[in-house]
PDB file of C-alpha atoms in Angstrom:
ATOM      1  CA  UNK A   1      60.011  11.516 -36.821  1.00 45.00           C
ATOM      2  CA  UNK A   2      60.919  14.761 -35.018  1.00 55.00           C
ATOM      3  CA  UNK A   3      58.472  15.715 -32.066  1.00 60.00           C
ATOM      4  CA  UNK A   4      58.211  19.253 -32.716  1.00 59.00           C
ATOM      5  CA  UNK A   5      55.978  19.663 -29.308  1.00 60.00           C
ATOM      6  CA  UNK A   6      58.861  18.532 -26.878  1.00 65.00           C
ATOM      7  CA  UNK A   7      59.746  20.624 -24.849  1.00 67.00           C
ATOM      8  CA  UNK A   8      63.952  21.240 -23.721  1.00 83.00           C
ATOM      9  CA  UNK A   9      64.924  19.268 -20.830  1.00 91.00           C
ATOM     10  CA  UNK A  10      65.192  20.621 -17.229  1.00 93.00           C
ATOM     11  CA  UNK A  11      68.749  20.540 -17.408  1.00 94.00           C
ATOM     12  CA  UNK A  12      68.714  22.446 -20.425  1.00 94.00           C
ATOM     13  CA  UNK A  13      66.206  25.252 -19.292  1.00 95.00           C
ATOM     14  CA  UNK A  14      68.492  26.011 -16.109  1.00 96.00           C
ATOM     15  CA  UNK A  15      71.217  26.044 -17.864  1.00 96.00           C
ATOM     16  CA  UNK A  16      69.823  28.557 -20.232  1.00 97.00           C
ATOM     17  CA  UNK A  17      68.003  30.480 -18.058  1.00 97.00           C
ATOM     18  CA  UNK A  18      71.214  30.631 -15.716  1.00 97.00           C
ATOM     19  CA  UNK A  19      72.365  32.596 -18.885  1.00 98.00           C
ATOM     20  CA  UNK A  20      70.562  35.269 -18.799  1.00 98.00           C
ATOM     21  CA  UNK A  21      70.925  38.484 -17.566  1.00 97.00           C
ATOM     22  CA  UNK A  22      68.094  41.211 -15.871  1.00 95.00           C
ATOM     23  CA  UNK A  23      69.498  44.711 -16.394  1.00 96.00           C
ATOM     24  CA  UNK A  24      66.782  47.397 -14.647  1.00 94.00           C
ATOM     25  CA  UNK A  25      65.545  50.712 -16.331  1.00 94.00           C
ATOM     26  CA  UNK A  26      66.826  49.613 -19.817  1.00 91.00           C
ATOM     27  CA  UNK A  27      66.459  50.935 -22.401  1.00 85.00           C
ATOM     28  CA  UNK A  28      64.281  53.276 -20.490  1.00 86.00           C
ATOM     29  CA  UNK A  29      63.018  53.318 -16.551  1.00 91.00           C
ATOM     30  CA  UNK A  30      60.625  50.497 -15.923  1.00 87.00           C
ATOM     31  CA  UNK A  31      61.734  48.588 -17.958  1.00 85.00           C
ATOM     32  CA  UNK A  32      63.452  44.804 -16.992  1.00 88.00           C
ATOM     33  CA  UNK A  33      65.547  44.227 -20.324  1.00 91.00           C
ATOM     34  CA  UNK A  34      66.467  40.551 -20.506  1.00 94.00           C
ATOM     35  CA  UNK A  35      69.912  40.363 -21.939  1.00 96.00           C
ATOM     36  CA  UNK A  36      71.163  37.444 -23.847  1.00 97.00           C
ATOM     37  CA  UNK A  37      74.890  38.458 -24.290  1.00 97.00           C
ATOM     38  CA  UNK A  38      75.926  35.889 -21.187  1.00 98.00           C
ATOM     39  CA  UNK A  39      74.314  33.245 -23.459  1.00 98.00           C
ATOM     40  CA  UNK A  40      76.216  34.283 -25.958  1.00 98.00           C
ATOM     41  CA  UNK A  41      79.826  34.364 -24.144  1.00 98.00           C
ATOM     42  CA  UNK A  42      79.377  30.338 -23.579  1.00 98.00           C
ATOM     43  CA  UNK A  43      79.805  28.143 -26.263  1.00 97.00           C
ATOM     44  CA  UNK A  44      77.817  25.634 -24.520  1.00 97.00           C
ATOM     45  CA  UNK A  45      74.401  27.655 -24.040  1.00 97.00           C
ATOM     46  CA  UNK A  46      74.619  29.236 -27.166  1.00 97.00           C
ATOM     47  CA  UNK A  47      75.106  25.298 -28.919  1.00 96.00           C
ATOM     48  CA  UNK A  48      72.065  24.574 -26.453  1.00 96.00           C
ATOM     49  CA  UNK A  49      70.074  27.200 -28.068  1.00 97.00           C
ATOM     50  CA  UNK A  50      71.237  26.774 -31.656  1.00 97.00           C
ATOM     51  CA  UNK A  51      70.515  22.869 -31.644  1.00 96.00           C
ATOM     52  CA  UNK A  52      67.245  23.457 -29.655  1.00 96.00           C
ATOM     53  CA  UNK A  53      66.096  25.633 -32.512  1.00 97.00           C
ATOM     54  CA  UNK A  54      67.424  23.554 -35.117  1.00 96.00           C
ATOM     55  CA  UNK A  55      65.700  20.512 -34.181  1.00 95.00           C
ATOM     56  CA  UNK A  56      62.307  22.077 -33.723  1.00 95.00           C
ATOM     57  CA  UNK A  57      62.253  22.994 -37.213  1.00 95.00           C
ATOM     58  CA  UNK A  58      63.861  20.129 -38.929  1.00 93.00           C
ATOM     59  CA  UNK A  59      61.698  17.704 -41.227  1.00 92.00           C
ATOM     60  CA  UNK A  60      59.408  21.182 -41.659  1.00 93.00           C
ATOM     61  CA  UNK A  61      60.077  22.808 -45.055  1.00 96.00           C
ATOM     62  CA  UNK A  62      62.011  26.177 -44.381  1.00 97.00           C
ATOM     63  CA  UNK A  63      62.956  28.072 -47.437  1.00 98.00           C
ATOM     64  CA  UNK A  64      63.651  31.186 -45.974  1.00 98.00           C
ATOM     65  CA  UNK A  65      64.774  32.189 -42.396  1.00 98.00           C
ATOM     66  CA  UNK A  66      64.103  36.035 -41.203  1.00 98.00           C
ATOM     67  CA  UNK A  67      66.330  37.471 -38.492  1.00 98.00           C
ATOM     68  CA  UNK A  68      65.244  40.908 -36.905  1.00 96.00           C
ATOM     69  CA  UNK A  69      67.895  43.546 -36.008  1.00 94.00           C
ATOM     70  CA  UNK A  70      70.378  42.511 -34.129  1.00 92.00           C
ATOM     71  CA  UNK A  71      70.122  39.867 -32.470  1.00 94.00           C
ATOM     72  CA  UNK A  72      68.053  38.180 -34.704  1.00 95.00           C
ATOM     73  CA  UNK A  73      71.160  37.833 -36.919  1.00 97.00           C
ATOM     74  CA  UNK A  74      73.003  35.782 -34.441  1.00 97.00           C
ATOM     75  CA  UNK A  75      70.468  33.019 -34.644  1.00 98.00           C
ATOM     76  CA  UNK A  76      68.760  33.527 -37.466  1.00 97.00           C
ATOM     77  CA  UNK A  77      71.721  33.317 -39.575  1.00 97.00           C
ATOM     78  CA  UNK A  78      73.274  30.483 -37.442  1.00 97.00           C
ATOM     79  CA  UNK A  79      69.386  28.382 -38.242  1.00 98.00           C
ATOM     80  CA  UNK A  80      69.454  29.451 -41.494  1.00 98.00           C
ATOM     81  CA  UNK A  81      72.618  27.151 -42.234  1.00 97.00           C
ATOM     82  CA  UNK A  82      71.276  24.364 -39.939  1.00 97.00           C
ATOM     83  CA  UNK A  83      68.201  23.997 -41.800  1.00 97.00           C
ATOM     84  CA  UNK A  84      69.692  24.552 -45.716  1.00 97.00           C
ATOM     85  CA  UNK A  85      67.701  27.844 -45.812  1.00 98.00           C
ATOM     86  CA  UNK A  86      68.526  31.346 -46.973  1.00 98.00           C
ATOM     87  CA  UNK A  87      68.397  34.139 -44.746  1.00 98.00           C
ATOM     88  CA  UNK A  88      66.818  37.725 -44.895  1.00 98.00           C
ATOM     89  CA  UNK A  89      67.957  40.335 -42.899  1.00 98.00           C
ATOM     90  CA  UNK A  90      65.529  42.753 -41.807  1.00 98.00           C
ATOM     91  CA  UNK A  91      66.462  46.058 -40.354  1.00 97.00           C
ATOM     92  CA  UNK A  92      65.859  49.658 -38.857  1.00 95.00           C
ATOM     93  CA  UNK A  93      65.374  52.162 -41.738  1.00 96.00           C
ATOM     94  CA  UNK A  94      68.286  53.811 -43.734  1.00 95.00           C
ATOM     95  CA  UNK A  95      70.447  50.323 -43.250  1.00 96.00           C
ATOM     96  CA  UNK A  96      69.907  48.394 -46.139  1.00 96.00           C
ATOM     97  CA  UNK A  97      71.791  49.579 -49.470  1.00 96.00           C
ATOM     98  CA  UNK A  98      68.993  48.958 -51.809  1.00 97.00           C
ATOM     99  CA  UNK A  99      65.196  49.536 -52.584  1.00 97.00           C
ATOM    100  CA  UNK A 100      63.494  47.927 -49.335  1.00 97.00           C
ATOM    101  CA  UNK A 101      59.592  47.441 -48.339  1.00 97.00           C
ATOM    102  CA  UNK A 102      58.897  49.422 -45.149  1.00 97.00           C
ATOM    103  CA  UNK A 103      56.461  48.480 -42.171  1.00 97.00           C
ATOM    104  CA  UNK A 104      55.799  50.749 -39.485  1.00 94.00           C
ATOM    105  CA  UNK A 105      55.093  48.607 -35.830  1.00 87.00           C
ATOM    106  CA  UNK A 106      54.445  49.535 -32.226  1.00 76.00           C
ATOM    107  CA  UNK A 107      56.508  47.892 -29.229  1.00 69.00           C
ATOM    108  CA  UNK A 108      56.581  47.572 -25.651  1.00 63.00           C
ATOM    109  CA  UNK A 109      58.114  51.119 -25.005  1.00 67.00           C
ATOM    110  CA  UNK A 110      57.273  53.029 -28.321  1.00 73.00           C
ATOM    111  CA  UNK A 111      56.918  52.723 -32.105  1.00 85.00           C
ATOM    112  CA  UNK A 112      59.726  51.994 -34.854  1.00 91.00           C
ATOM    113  CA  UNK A 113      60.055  50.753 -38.201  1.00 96.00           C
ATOM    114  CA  UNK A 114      62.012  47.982 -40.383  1.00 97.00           C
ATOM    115  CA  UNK A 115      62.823  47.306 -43.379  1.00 98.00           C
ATOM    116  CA  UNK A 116      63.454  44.338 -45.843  1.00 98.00           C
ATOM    117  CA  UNK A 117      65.123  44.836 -49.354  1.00 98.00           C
ATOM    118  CA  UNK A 118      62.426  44.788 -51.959  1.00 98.00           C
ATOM    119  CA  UNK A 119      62.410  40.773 -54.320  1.00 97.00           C
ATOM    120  CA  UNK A 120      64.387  39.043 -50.783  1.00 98.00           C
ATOM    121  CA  UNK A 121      61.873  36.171 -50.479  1.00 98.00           C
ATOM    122  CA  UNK A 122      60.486  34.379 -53.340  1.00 98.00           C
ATOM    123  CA  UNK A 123      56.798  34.079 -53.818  1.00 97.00           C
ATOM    124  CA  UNK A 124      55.426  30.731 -51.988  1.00 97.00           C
ATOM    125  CA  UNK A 125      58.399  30.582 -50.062  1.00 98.00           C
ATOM    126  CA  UNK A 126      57.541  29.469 -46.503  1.00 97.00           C
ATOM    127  CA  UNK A 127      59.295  31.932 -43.642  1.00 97.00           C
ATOM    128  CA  UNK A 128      60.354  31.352 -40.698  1.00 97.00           C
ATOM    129  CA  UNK A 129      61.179  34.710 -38.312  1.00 98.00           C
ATOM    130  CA  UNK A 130      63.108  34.814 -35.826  1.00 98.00           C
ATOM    131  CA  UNK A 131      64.602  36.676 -33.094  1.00 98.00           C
ATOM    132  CA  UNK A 132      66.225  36.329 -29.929  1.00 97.00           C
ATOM    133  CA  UNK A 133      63.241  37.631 -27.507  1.00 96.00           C
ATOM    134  CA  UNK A 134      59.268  37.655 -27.614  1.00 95.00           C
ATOM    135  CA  UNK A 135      57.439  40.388 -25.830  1.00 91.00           C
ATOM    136  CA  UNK A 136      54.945  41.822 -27.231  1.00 88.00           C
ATOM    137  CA  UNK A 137      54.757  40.536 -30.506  1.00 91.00           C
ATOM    138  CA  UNK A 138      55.082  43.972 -32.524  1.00 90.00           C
ATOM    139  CA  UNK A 139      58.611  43.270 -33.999  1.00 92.00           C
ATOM    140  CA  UNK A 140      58.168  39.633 -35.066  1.00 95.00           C
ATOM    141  CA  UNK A 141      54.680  40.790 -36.363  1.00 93.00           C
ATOM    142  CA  UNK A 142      56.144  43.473 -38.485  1.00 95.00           C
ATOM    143  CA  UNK A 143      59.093  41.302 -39.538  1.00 96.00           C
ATOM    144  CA  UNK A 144      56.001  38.769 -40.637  1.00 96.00           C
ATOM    145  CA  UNK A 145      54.309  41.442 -42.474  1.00 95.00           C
ATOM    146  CA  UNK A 146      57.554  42.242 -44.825  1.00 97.00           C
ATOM    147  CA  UNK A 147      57.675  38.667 -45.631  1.00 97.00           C
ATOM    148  CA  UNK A 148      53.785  38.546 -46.563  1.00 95.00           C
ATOM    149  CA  UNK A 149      54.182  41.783 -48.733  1.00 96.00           C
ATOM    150  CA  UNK A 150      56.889  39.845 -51.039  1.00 97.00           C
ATOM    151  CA  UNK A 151      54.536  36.782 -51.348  1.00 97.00           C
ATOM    152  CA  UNK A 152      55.880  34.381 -48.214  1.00 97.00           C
ATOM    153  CA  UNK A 153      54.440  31.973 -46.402  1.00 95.00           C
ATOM    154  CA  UNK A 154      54.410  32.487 -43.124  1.00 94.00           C
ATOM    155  CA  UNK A 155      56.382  28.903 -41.078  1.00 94.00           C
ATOM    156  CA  UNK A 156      56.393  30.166 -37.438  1.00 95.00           C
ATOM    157  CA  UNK A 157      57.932  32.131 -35.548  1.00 96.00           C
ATOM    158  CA  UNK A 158      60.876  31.366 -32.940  1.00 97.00           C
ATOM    159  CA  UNK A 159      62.391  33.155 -30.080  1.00 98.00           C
ATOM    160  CA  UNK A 160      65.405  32.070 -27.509  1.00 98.00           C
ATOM    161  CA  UNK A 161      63.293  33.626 -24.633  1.00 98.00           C
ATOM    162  CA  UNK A 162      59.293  34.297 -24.510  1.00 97.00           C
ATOM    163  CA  UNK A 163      58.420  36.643 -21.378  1.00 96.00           C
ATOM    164  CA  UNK A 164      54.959  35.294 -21.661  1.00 96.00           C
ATOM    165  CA  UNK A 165      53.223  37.764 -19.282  1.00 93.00           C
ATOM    166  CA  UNK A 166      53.466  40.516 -22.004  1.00 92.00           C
ATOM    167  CA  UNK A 167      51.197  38.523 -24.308  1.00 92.00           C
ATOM    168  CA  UNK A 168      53.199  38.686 -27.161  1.00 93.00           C
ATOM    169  CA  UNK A 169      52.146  34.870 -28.584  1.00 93.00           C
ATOM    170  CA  UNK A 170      48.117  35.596 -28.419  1.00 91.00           C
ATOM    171  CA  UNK A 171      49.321  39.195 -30.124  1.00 87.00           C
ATOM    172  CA  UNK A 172      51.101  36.966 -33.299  1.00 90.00           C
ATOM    173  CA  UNK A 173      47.993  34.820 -33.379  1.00 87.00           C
ATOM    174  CA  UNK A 174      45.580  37.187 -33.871  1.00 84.00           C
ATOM    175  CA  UNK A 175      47.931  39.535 -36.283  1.00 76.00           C
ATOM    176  CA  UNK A 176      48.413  36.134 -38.382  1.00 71.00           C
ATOM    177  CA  UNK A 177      44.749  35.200 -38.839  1.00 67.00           C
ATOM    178  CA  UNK A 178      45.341  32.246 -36.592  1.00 66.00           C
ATOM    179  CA  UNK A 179      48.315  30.705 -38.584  1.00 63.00           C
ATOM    180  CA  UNK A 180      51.166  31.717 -36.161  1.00 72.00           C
ATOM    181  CA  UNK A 181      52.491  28.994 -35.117  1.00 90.00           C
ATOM    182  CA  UNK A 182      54.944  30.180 -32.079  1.00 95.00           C
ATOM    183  CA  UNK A 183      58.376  28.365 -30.356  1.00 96.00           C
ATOM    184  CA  UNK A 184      60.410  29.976 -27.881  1.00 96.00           C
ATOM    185  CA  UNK A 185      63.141  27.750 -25.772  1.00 97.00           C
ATOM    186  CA  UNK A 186      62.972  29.286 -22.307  1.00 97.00           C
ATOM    187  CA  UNK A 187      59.339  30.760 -21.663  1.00 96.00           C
ATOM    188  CA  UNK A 188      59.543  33.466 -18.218  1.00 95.00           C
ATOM    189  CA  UNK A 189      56.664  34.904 -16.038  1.00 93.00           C
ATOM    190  CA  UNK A 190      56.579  37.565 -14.111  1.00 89.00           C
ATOM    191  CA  UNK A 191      59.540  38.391 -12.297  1.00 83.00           C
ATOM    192  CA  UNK A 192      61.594  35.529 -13.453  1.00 88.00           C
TER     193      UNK A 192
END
């Protein structure tokens, strides 16, 4: 039986968090972007991640994973084939070749859009969305929102880092009726 509550080891957390990057005034002044490309660069944190992700969702039925532009893609498609899932790419507007459902979302530092080609998910299907960073909640919300429209089930949600001060986990909650049921790996507070 998989303990889906236990937590990465110390080891792993540092070595993780060692792995990421703080890059001031990005992508516009006052902001701290936390950038996951280091992670990335080594195999061994970005196996670290992948398995950690992987094993907190295994023995759950997954039908469909849902990676948010870009980075979302790395490990959502990467967890998708882990788990035996398919995967749904959802994206900014005007990127996807086909009809596509629309959603409209606020962020941290403004408002945007995405957009998931129209009959992608299956009615009943349960979804899992993920991404490579929780702040506020707005993008994984929206991604979440797509999925419902086409008739799926909302799994979770899962994120590499969580910066928790931002309040993005309480923000899924409450957009998902209660039934969001959130896992980051490496959860930061203020000023970490």
């Amino acid at each position: 039986m998989v303990d889906h509550d236990a937590l990465p080891s110390e080891h792993a957390l540092r070595y993780l968090k060692a792995h990421l990057r703080s890059v001031p005034d990005f992508p516009r002044p006052g902001i701290l972007f936390k950038d996951i490309t280091p992670l990335l660069a080594d195999p061994r944190a970005l196996h670290i991640t992948l398995d950690l992700l992987a094993q907190r969702y295994i023995g759950e039925r997954v039908d469909v994973v849902v990676g948010v532009e870009s980075r979302g893609f790395i490990f959502g498609g990467a967890l998708s084939a882990r788990l035996n899932a398919g995967f749904v790419p959802v994206r900014k507007p005007g990127k996807l070749p086909a009809a596509a459902d629309r959603v409209a979302y606020d962020l941290e530092y403004g408002s945007a859009e995405l957009e998931m080609h129209k009959g992608s998910i299956a009615p009943g299907a349960r979804v899992l969305v993920v991404d490579d960073l929780l702040a506020t909640g707005g993008t994984a919300s929206a991604a979440a929102e797509l999925a419902r429209r086409q008739g799926g089930e909302l799994a979770g949600f899962a994120f590499v880092v969580e910066l928790e001060f931002l309040g993005g986990r309480a923000l899924l909650a409450q957009r998902a009726g209660g039934e969001a049921r959130v896992y980051s790996i490496v959860r930061l507070a203020a000023g970490e």
